[in-house]
Short mmCIF file of C-alpha atoms in Angstrom, two decimals:
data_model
loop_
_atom_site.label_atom_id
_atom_site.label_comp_id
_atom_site.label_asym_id
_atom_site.label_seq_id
_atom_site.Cartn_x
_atom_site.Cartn_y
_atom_site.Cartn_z
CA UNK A 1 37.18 28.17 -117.00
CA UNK A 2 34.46 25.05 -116.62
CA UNK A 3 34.13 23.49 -113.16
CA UNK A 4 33.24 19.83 -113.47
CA UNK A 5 31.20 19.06 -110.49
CA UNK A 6 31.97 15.57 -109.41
CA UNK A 7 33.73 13.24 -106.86
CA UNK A 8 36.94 13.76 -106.45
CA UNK A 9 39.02 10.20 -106.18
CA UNK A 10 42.20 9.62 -105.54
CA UNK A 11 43.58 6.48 -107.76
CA UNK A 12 46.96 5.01 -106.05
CA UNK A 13 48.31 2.94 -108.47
CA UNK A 14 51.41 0.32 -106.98
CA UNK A 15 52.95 -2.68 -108.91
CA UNK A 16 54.40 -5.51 -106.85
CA UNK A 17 56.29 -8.62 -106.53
CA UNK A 18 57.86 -10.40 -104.07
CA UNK A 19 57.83 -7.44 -101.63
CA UNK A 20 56.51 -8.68 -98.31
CA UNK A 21 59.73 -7.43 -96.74
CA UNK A 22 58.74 -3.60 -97.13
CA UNK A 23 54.99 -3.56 -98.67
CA UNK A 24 52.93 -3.62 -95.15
CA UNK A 25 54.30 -0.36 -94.21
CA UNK A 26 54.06 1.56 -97.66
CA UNK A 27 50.36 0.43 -97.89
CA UNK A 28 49.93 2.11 -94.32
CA UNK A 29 51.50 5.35 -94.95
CA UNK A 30 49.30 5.40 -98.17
CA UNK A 31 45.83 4.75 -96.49
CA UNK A 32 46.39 6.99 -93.53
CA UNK A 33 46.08 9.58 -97.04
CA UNK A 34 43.08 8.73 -98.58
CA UNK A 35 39.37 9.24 -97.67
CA UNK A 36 36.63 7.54 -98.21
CA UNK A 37 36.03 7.37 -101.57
CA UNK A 38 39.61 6.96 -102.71
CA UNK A 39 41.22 3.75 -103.74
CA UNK A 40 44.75 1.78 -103.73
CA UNK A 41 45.35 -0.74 -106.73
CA UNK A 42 47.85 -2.97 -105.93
CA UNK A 43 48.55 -5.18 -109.20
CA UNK A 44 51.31 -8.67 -108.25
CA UNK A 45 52.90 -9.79 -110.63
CA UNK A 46 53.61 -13.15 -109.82
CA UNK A 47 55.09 -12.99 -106.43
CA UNK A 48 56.44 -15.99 -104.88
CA UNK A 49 56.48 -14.88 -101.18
CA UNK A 50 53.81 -14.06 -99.01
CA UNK A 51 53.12 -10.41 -100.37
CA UNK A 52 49.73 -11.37 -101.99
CA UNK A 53 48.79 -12.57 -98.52
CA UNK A 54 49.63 -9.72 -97.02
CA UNK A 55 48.00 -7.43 -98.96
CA UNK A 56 44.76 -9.77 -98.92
CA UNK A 57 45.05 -9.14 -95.28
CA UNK A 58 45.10 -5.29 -95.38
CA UNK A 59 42.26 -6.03 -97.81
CA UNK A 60 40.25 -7.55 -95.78
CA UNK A 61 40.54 -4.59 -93.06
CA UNK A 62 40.11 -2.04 -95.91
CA UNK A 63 37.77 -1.91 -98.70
CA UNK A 64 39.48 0.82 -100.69
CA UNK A 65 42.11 -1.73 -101.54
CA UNK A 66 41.96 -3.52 -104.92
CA UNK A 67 44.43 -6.21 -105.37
CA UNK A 68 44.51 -7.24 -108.99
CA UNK A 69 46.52 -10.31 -111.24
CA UNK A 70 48.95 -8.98 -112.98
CA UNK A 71 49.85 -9.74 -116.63
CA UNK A 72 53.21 -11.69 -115.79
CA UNK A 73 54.96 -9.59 -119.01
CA UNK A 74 57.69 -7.71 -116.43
CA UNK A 75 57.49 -4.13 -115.01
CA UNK A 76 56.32 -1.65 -117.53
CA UNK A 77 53.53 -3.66 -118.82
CA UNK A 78 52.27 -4.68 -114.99
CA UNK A 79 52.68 -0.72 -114.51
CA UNK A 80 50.20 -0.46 -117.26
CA UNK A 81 47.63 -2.84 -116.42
CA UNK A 82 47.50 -0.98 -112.88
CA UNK A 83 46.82 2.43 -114.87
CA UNK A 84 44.07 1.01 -117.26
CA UNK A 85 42.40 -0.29 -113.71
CA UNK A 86 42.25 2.70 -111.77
CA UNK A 87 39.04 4.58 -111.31
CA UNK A 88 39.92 8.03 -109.97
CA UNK A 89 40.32 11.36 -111.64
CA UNK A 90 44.01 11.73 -109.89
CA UNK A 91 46.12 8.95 -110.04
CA UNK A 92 49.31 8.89 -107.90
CA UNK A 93 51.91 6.31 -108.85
CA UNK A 94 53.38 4.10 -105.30
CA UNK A 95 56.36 1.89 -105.30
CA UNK A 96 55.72 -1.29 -103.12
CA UNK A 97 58.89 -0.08 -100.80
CA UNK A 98 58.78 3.29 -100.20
CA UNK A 99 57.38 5.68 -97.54
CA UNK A 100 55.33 8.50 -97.70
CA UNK A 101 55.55 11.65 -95.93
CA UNK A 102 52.20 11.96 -94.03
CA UNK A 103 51.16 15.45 -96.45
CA UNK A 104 52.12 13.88 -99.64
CA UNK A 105 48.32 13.71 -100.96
CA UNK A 106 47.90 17.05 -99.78
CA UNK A 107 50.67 18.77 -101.05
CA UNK A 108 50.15 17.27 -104.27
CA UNK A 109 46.09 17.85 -104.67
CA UNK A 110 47.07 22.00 -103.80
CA UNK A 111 49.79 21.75 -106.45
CA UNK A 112 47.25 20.73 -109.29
CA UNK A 113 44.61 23.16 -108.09
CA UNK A 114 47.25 25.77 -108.04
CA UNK A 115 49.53 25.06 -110.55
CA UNK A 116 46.47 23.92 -113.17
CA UNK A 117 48.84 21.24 -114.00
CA UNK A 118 48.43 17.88 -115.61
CA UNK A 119 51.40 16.05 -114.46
CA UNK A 120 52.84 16.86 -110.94
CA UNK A 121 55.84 15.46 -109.88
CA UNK A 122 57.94 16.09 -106.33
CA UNK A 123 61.10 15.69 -104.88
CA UNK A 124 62.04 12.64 -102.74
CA UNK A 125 64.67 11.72 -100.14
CA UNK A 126 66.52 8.96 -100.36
CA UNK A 127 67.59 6.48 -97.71
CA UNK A 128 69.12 2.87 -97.77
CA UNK A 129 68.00 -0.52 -96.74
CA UNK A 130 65.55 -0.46 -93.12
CA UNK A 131 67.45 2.27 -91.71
CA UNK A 132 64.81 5.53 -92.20
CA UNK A 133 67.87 7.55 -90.85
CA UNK A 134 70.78 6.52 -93.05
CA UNK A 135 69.74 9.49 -95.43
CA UNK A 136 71.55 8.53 -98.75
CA UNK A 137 70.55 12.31 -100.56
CA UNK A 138 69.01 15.10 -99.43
CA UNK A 139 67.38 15.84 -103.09
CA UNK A 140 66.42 13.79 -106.10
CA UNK A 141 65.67 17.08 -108.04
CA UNK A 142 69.51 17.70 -107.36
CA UNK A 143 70.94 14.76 -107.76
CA UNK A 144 69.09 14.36 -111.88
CA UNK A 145 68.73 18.14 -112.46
CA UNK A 146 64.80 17.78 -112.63
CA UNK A 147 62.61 19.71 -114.41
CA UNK A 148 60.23 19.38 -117.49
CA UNK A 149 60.72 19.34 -121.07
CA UNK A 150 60.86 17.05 -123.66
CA UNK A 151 64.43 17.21 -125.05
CA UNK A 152 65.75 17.72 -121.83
CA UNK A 153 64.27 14.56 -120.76
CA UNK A 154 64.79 12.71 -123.81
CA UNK A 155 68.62 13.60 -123.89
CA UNK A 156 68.62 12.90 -119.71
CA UNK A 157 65.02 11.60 -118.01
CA UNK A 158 64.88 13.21 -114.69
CA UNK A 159 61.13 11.83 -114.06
CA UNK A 160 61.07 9.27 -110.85
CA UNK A 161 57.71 7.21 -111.06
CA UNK A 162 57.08 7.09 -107.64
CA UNK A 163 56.59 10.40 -107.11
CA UNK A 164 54.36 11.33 -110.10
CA UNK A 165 50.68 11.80 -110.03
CA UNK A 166 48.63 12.73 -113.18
CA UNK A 167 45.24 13.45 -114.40
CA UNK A 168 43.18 10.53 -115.76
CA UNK A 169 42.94 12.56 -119.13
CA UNK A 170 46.28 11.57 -119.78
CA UNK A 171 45.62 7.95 -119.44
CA UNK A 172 44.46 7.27 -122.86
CA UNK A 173 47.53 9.02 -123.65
CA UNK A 174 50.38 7.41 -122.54
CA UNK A 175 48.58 3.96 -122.64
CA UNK A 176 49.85 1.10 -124.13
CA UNK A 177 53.31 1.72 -122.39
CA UNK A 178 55.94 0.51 -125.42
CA UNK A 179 57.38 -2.75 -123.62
CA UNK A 180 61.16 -2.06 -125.27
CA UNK A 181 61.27 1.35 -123.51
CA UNK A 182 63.31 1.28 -120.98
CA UNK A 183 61.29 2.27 -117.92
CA UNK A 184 57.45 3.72 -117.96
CA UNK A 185 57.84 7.18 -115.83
CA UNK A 186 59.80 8.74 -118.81
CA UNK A 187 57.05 7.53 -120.77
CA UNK A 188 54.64 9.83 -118.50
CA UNK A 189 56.29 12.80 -118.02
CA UNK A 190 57.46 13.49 -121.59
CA UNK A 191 53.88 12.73 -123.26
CA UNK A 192 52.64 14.72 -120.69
CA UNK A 193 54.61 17.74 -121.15
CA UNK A 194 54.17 17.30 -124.85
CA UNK A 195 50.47 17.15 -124.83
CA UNK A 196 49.59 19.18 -121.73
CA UNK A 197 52.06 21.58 -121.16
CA UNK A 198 55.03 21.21 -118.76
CA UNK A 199 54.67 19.36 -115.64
CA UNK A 200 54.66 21.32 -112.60
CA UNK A 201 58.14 20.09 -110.19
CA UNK A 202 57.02 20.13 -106.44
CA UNK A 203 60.68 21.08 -104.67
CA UNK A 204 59.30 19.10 -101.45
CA UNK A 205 60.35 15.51 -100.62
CA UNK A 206 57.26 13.97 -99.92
CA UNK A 207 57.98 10.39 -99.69
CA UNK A 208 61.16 8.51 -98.46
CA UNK A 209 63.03 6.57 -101.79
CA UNK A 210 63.97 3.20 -100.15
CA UNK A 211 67.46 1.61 -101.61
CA UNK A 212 67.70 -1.67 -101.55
CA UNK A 213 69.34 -4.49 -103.22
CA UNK A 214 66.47 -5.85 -104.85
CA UNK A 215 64.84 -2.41 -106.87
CA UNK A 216 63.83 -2.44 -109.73
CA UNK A 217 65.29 0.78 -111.18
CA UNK A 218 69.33 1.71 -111.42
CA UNK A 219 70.43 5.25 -110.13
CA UNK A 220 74.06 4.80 -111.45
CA UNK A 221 74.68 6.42 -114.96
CA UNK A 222 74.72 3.66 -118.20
CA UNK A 223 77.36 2.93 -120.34
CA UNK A 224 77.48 5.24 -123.64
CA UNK A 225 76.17 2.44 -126.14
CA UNK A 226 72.77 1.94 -123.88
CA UNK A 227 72.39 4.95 -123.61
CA UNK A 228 72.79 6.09 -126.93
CA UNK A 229 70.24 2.53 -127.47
CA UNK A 230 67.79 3.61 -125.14
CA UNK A 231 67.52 7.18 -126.64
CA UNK A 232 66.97 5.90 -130.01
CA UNK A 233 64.57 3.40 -129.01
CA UNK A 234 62.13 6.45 -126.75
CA UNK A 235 62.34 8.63 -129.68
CA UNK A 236 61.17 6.48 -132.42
CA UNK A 237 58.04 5.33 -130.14
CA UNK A 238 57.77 9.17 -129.19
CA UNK A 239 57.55 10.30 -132.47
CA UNK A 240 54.79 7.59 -133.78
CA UNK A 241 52.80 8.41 -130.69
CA UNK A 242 53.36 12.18 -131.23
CA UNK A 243 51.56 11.55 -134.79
CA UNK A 244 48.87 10.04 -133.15
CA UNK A 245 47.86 12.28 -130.19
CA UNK A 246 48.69 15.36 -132.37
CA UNK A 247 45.11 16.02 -133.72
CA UNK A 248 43.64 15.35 -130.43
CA UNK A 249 46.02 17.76 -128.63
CA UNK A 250 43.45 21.04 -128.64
CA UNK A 251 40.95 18.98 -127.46
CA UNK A 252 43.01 17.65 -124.41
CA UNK A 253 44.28 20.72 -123.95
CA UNK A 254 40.93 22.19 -123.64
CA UNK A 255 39.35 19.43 -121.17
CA UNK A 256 42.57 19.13 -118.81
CA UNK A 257 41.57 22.91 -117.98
CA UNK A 258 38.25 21.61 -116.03
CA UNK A 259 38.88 22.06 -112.24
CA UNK A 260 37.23 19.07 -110.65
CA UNK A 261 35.74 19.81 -107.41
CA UNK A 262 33.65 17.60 -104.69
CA UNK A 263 30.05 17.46 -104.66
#
């Protein structure tokens, strides 16, 4: 197996808007990770409130934050710009609300040395509101029945975005993100268990899920039309971009076996 000799960087890629209420201490749970040479991209997509000031503020005190303009075209597509902008060979996805459990980075960085994975993903706990200790479910993994595979999360996704992290191989993958999709970490984890092998499932809750009334993403089931709708809609997009990457699959196959290591 080739070892790539090279700097190892950690890419934390976060979307946000209008999330002053809960962004200050998600940034500082994700910076007490990183080392030097590691970055957070935060791209706003608009916000209203004072969440671009506060984030120029932890900017100012840290020069591994990027803060970037978003494209103003809604989640998915601000999720993408933040992907095409990150520098690092690891890139770990970051809600603007959550919290992360202080050995997330390292739990996941042993997983993709062990594991020789592409896509690792890990459990989560979730809890509601400000309350840390009004624990809402023990086990994400339990609640969706996680685990890789592309019909089984075609017919019922169980990836959760915030707690992905991926190689930057698969970047040029999974990018653009189709905006009529319904949400981008499906997206991730099914190209990346169709062009890389399965992604490796980390049972350990490594960050805290925050519930709250303004999320972005639904955990109740949808009715049977949408879902039927949203199926239909993955798998055609799916099936052009499995056309397209198909060729190219040895090839990725072949460089996502490189172990990058520091200099």
């Amino acid at each position: 197996m080739e070892i790539v000799v090279k700097d190892v960087r950690i890419s934390v890629a976060m979307v946000s808007y209008n999330g002053e209420k809960y962004i200050g201490e998600q940034i500082e749970t994700i910076l007490e990770q990183l080392q030097e040479n590691d970055e957070l991209v935060i791209s706003d997509d608009g916000s209203k409130d004072g969440t671009v000031a506060l984030i120029q503020k932890y900017q100012r005190e840290d020069g591994r934050i990027r803060l970037l303009q978003g494209p103003g075209r809604g989640v998915k597509k601000n999720v993408e710009h933040v992907i095409k902008n990150t520098r690092g060979a690891y890139i770990f996805l970051a809600d603007q609300d959550d919290i992360w459990v202080p050995d997330k980075v390292e739990r996941v960085m042993e997983a993709f040395e062990k594991q020789k994975a592409v896509v690792v993903v890990h459990d989560a706990k979730v809890f509601a509101g400000e309350n840390i200790s009004h624990i809402m479910m023990e086990s994400f993994f339990e609640f969706r029945n996680s685990g890789a595979g592309v019909l089984k999360n075609i017919i019922k996704n169980s990836y959760i975005g915030c707690c992905m992290a991926f190689r930057r191989e698969l970047k040029e993958v999974i990018l653009p993100i189709p905006g009529r999709i319904e949400m981008h970490d499906q997206w991730i984890g099914i190209l990346g268990d169709y062009t890389a092998g399965k992604s490796y499932f980390l049972p350990e809750p490594l960050i805290l899920y925050r519930r709250h009334e303004d999320n972005n993403s639904e955990m109740k089931h949808y009715g049977i039309v949408k879902m039927l709708r949203n199926r239909v809609v993955f798998s055609g997009y799916f099936f052009v971009k499995m056309l397209c990457v198909r060729e190219k699959k040895k090839d990725f196959l072949e460089s996502s076996k490189k172990i990058i290591v520091d200099k």
